[in-house]
PDB file of C-alpha atoms in Angstrom:
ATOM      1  CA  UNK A   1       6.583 -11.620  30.777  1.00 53.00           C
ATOM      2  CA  UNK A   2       3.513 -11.711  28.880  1.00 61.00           C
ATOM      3  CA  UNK A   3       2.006 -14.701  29.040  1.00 86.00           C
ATOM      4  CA  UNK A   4      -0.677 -14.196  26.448  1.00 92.00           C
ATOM      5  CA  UNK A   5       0.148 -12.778  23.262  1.00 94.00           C
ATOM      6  CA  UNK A   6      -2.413 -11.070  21.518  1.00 95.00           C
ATOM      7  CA  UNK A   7      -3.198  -9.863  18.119  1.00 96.00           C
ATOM      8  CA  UNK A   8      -3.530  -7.374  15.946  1.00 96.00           C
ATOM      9  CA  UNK A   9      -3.457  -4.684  18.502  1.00 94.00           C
ATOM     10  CA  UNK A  10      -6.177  -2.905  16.365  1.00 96.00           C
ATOM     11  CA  UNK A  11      -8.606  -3.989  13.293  1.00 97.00           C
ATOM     12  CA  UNK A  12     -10.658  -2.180  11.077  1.00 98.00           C
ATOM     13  CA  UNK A  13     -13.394  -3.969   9.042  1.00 98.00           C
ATOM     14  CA  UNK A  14     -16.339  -3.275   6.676  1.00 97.00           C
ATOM     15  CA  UNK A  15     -20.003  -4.022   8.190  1.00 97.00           C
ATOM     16  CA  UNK A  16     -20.477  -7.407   6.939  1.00 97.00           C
ATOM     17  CA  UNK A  17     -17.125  -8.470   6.757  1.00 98.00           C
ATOM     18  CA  UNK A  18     -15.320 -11.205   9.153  1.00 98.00           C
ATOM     19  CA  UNK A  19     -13.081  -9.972  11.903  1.00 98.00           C
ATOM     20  CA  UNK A  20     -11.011 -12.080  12.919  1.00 98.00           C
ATOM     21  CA  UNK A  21      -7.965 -11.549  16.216  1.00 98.00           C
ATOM     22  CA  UNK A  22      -5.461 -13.909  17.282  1.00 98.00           C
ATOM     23  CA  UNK A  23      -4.235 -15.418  20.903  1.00 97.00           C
ATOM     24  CA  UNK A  24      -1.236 -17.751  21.675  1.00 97.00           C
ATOM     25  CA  UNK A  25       0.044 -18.828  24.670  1.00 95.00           C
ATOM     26  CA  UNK A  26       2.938 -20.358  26.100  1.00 91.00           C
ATOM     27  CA  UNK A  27       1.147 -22.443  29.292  1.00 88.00           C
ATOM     28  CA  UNK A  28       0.569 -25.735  28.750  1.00 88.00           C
ATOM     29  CA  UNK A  29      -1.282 -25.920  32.108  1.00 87.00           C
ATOM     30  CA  UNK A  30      -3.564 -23.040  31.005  1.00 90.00           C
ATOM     31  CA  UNK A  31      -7.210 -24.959  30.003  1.00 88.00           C
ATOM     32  CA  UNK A  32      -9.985 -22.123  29.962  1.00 91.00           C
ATOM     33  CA  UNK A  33     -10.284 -19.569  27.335  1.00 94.00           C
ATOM     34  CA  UNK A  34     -12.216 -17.101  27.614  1.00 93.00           C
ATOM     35  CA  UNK A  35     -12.614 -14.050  25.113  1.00 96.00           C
ATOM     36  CA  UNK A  36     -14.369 -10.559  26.880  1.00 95.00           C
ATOM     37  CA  UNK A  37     -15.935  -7.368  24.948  1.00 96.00           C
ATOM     38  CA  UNK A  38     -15.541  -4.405  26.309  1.00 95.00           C
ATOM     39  CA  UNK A  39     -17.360  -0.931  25.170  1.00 94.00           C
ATOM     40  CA  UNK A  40     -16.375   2.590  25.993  1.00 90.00           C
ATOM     41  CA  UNK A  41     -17.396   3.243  29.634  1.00 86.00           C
ATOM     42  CA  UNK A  42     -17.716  -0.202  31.035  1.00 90.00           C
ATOM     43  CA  UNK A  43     -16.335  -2.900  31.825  1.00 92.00           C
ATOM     44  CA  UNK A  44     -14.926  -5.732  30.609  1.00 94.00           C
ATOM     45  CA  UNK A  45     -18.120  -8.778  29.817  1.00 93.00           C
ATOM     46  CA  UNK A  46     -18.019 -12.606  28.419  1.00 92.00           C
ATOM     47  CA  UNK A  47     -18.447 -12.947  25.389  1.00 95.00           C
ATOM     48  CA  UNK A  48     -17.558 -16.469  24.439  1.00 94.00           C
ATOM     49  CA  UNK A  49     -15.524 -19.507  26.139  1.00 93.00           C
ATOM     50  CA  UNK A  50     -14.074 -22.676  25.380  1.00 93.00           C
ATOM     51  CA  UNK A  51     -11.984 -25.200  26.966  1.00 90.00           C
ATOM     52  CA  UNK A  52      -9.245 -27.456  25.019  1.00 87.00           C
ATOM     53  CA  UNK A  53     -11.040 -30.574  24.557  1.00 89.00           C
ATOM     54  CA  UNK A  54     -13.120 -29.311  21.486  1.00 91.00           C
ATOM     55  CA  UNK A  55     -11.140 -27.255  18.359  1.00 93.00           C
ATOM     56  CA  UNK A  56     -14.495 -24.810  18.076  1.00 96.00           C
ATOM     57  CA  UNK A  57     -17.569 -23.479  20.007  1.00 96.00           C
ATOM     58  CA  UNK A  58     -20.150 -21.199  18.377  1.00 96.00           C
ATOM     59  CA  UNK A  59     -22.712 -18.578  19.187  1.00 95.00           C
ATOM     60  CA  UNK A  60     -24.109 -17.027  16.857  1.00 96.00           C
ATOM     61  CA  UNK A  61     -21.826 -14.597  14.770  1.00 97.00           C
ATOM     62  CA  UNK A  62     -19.180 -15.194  17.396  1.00 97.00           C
ATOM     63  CA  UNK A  63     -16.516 -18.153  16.805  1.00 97.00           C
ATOM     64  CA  UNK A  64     -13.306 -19.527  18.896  1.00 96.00           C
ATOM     65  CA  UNK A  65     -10.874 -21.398  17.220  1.00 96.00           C
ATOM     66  CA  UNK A  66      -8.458 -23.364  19.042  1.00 95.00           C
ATOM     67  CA  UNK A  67      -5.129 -25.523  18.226  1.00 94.00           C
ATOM     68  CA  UNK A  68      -3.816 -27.125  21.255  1.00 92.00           C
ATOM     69  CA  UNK A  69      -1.185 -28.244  19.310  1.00 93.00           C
ATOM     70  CA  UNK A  70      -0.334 -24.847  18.146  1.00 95.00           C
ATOM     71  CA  UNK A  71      -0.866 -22.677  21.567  1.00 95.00           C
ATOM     72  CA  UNK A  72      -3.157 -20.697  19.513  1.00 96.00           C
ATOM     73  CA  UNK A  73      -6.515 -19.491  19.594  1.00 97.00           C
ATOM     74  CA  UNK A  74      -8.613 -16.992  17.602  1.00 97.00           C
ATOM     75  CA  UNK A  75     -11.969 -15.210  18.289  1.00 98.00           C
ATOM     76  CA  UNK A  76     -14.236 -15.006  14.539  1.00 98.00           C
ATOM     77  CA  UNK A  77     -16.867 -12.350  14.400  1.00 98.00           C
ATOM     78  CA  UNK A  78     -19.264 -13.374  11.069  1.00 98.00           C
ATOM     79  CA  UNK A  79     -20.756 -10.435   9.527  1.00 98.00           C
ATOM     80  CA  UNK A  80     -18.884  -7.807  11.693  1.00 98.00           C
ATOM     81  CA  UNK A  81     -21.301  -5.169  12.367  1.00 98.00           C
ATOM     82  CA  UNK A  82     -21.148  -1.279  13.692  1.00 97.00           C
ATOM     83  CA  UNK A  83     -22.340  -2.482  17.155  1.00 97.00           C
ATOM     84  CA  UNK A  84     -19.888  -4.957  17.215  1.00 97.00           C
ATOM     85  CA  UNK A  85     -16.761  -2.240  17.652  1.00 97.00           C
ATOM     86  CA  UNK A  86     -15.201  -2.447  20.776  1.00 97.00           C
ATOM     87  CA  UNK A  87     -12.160  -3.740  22.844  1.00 96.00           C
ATOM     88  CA  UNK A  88     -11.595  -7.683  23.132  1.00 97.00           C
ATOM     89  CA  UNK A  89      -9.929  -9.055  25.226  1.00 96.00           C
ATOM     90  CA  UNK A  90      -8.402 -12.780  25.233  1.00 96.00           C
ATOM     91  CA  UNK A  91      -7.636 -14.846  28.565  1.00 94.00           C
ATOM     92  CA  UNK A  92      -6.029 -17.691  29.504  1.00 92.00           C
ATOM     93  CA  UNK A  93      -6.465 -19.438  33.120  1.00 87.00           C
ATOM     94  CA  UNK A  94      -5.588 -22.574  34.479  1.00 83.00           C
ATOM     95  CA  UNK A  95      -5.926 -24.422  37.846  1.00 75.00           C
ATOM     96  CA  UNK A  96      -2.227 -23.913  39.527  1.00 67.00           C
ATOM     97  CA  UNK A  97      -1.708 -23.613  42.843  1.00 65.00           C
ATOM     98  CA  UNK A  98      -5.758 -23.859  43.110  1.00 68.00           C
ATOM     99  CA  UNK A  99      -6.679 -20.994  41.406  1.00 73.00           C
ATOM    100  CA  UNK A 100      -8.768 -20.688  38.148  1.00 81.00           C
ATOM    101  CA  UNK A 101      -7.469 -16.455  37.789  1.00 83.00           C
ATOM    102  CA  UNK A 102      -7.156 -15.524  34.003  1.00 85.00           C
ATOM    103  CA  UNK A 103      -4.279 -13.384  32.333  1.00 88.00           C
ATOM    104  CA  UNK A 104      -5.239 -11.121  29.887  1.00 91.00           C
ATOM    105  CA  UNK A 105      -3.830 -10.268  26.448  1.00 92.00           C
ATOM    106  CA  UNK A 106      -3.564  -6.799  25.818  1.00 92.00           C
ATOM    107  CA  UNK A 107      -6.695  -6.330  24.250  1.00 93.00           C
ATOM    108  CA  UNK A 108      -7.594  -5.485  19.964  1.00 96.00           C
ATOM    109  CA  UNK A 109      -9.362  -2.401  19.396  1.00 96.00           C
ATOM    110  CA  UNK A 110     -12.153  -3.421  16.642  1.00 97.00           C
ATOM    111  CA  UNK A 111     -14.208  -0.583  14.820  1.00 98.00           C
ATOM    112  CA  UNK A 112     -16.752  -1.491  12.554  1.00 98.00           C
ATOM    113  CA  UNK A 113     -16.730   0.796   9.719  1.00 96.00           C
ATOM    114  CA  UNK A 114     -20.795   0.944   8.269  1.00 92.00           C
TER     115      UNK A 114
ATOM    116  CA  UNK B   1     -25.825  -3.829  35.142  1.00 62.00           C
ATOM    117  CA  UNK B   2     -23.312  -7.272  35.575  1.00 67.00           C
ATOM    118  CA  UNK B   3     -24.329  -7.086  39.593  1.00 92.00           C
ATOM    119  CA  UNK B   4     -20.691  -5.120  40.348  1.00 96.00           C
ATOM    120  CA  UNK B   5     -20.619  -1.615  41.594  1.00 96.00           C
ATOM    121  CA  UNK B   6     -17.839   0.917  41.754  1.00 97.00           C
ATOM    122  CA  UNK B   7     -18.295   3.990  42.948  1.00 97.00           C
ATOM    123  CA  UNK B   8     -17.130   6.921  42.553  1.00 97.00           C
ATOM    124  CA  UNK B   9     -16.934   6.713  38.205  1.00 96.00           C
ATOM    125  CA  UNK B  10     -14.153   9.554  37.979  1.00 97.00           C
ATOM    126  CA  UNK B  11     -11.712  10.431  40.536  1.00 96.00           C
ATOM    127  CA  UNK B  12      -9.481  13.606  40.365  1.00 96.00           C
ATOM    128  CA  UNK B  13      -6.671  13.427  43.150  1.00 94.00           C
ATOM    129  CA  UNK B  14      -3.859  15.142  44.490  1.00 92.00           C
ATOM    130  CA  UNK B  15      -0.445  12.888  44.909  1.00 90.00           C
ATOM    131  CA  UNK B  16      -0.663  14.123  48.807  1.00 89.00           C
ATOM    132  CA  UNK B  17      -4.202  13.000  49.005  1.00 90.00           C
ATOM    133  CA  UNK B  18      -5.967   9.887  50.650  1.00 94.00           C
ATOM    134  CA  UNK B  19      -8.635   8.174  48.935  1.00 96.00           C
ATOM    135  CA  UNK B  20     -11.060   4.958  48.479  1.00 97.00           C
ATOM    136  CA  UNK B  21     -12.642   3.585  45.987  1.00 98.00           C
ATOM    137  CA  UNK B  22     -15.901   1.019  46.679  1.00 98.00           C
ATOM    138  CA  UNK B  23     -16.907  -2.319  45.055  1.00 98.00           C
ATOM    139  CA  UNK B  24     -19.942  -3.520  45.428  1.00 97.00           C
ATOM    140  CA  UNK B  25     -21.268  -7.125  44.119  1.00 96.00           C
ATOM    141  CA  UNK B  26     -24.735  -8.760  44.489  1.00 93.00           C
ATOM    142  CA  UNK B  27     -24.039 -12.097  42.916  1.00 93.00           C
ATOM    143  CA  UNK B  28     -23.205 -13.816  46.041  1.00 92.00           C
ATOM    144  CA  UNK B  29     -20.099 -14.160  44.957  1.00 92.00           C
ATOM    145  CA  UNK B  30     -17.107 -15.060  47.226  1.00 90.00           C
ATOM    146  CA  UNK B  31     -14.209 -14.156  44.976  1.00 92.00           C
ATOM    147  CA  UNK B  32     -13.419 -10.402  44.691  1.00 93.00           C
ATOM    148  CA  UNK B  33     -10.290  -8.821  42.320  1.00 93.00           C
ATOM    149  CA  UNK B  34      -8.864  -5.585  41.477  1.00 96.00           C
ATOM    150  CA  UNK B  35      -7.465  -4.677  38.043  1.00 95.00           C
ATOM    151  CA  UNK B  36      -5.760  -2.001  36.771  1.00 95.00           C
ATOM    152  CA  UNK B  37      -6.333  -0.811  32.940  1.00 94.00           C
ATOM    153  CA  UNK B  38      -4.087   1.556  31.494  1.00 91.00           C
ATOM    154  CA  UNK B  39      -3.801   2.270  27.727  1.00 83.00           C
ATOM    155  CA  UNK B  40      -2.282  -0.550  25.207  1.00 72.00           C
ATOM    156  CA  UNK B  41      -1.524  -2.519  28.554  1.00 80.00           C
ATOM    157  CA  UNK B  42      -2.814  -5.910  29.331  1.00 81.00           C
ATOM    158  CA  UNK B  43      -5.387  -6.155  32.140  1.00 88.00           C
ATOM    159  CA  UNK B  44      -2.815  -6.159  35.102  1.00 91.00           C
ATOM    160  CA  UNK B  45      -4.420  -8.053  38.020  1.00 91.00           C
ATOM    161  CA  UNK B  46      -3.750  -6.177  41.353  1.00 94.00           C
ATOM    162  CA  UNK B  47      -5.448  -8.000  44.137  1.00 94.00           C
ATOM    163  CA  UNK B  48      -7.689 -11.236  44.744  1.00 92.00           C
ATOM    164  CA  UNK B  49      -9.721 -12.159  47.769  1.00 93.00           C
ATOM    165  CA  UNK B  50     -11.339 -15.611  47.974  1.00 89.00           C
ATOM    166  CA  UNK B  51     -13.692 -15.738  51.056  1.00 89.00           C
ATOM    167  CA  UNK B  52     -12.729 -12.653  52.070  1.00 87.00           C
ATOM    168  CA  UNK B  53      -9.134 -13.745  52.561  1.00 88.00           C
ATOM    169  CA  UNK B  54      -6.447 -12.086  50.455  1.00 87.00           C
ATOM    170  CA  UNK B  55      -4.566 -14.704  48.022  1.00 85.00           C
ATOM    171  CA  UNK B  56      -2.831 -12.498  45.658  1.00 79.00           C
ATOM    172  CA  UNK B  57      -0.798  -9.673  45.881  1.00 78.00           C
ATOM    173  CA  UNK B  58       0.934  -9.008  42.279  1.00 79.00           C
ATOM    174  CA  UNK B  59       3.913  -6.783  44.101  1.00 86.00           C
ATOM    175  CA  UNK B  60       1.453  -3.465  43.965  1.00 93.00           C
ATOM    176  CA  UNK B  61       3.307  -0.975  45.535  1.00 94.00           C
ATOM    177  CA  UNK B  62       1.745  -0.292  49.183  1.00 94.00           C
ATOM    178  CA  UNK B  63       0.221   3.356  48.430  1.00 95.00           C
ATOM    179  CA  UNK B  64      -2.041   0.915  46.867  1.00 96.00           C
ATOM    180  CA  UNK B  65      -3.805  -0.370  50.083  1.00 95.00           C
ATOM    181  CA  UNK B  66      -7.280  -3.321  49.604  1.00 96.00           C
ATOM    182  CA  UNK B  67      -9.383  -4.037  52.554  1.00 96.00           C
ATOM    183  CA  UNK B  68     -12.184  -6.769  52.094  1.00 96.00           C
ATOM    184  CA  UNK B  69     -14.845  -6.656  55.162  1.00 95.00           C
ATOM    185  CA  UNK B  70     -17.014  -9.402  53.861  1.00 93.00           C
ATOM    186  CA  UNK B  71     -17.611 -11.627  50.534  1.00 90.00           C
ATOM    187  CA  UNK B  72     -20.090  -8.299  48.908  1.00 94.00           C
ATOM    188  CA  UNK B  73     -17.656  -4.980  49.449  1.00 96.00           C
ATOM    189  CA  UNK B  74     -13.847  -4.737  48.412  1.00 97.00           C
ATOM    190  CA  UNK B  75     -12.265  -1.138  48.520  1.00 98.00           C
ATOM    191  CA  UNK B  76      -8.683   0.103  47.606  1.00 98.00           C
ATOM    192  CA  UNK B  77      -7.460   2.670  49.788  1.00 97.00           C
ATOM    193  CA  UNK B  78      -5.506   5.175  47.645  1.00 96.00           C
ATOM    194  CA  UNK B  79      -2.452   7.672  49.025  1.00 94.00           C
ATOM    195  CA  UNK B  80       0.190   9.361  47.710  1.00 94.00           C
ATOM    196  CA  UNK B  81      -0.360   8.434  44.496  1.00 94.00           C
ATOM    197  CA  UNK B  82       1.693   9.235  41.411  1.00 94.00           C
ATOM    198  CA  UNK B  83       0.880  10.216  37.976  1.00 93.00           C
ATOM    199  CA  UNK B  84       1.678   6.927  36.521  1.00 93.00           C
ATOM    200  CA  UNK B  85      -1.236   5.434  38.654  1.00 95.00           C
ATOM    201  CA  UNK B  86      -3.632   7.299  36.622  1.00 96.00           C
ATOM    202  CA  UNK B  87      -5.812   4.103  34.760  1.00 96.00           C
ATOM    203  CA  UNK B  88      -9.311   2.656  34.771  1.00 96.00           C
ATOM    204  CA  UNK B  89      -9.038   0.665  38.346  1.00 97.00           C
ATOM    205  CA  UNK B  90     -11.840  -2.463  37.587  1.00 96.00           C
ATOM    206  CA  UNK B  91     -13.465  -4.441  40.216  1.00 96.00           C
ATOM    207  CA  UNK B  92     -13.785  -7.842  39.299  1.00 94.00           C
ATOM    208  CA  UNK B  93     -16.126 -10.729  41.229  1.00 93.00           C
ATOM    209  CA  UNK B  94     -16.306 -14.366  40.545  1.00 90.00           C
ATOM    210  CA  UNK B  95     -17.719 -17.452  42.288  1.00 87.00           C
ATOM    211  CA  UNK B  96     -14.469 -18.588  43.822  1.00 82.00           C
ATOM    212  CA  UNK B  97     -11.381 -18.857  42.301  1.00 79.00           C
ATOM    213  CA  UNK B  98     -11.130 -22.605  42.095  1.00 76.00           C
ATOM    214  CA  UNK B  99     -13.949 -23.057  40.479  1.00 77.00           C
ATOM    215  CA  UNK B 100     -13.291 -21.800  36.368  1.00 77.00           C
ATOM    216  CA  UNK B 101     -16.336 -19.489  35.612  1.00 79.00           C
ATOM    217  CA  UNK B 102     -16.735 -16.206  34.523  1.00 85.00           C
ATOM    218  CA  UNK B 103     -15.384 -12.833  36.003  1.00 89.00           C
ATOM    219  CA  UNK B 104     -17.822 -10.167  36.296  1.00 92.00           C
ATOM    220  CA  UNK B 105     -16.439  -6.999  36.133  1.00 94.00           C
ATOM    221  CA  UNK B 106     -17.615  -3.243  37.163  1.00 95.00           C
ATOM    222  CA  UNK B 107     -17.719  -0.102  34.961  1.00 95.00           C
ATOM    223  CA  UNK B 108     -14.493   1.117  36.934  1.00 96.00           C
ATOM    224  CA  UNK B 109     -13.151   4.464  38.266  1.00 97.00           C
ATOM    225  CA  UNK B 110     -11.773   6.609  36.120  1.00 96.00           C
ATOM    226  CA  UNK B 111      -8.797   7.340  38.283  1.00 96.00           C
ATOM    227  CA  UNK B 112      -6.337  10.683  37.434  1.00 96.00           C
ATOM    228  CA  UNK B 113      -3.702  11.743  39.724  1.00 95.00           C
ATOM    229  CA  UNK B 114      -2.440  15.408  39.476  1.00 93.00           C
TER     230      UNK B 114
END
């Protein structure tokens, strides 16, 4: 049972352009959301994370949208650039039996076309 | 560097073989994980160690064997492996798993069994 539905499972965009992947989940207990980058040869790194009392945290080109209401959430890169291309990953994780442990979506492979 | 290290990077084995792989993490951490990454899958959490006391076991099959001496060093003891276990095999270290933070994650081991 996947838990956290991912997509698109890959996404190719123009240097400059917006890329944009989507998350939804079925937990409502689940109440940290984090998104990870991963490059070719390493491993997985934060990127970005927000937690469902606000609908939308920024840094810098990066963007999370969330609707609670919705069980959906979405990572925004502005002004995709070559650099940018790599794996993300979205994760879900909630407090239950006292553990914060995420689960994973399976992960959008993003190239940056320059 | 994210602080985790997994040695070896690439591992070639034989399905009668017996190997480990080492994680390393100088974050003073006290939460340790193993993942395993194979193509198109989600991040499929193996293991988890909170104080150096195993909390999760996510039915691995026992030719997958972890062994946590203290809060820095995890390993997974590998034998008789079969093809299918061929995947990146990630180390993973966070504060503790109560407390919702970030995971920091190794470059992984390349893992192929022949």
């Amino acid at each position: 049972q996947q838990q956290v539905k991912q997509s698109p499972q890959s996404l190719i965009v123009q240097k400059g352009g917006i890329s944009i992947i989507n998350c939804a989940y079925e937990n409502t207990a689940f109440d940290y959301f984090p998104w990870y980058q991963q490059f070719p040869g390493k491993g997985p790194a934060l990127l970005i994370a927000i937690r469902p009392d606000v609908s939308e945290k920024k840094e810098g080109r990066f963007t999370i949208s969330f609707n609670k209401s919705a069980k959906q959430f979405s990572l925004h890169i502005m002004d995709s650039q070559p650099g940018d291309s790599a794996t993300y990953f979205c994760a879900a994780s909630a407090r239950t039996g006292g553990s914060y442990i995420p689960t994973f979506g399976r992960g959008t492979s993003l190239i940056v076309h320059p | 560097e994210t602080g985790v290290t997994q040695t070896p990077r690439h591992l070639v084995m034989g399905m009668t073989n017996k190997k480990s792989l080492k994680c390393e993490q100088h974050l003073g951490h006290n939460a340790m994980y193993w993942y395993k990454q194979s193509a198109k899958k989600p991040l499929e959490l193996m293991f988890v160690y909170n104080f150096k006391e195993q909390t999760e076991n996510n039915s691995v099959p026992s030719r997958f064997s972890p062994e946590c001496p203290n809060s820095s060093h995890l390993f997974l003891h590998l034998h008789t492996l079969q093809p299918e276990d061929s995947a990146l095999y990630l180390c993973a270290s966070s504060q503790e798993i109560t407390v919702v933070g970030e995971a920091f994650f190794g470059q992984g081991t390349r893992l192929t069994v022949v």
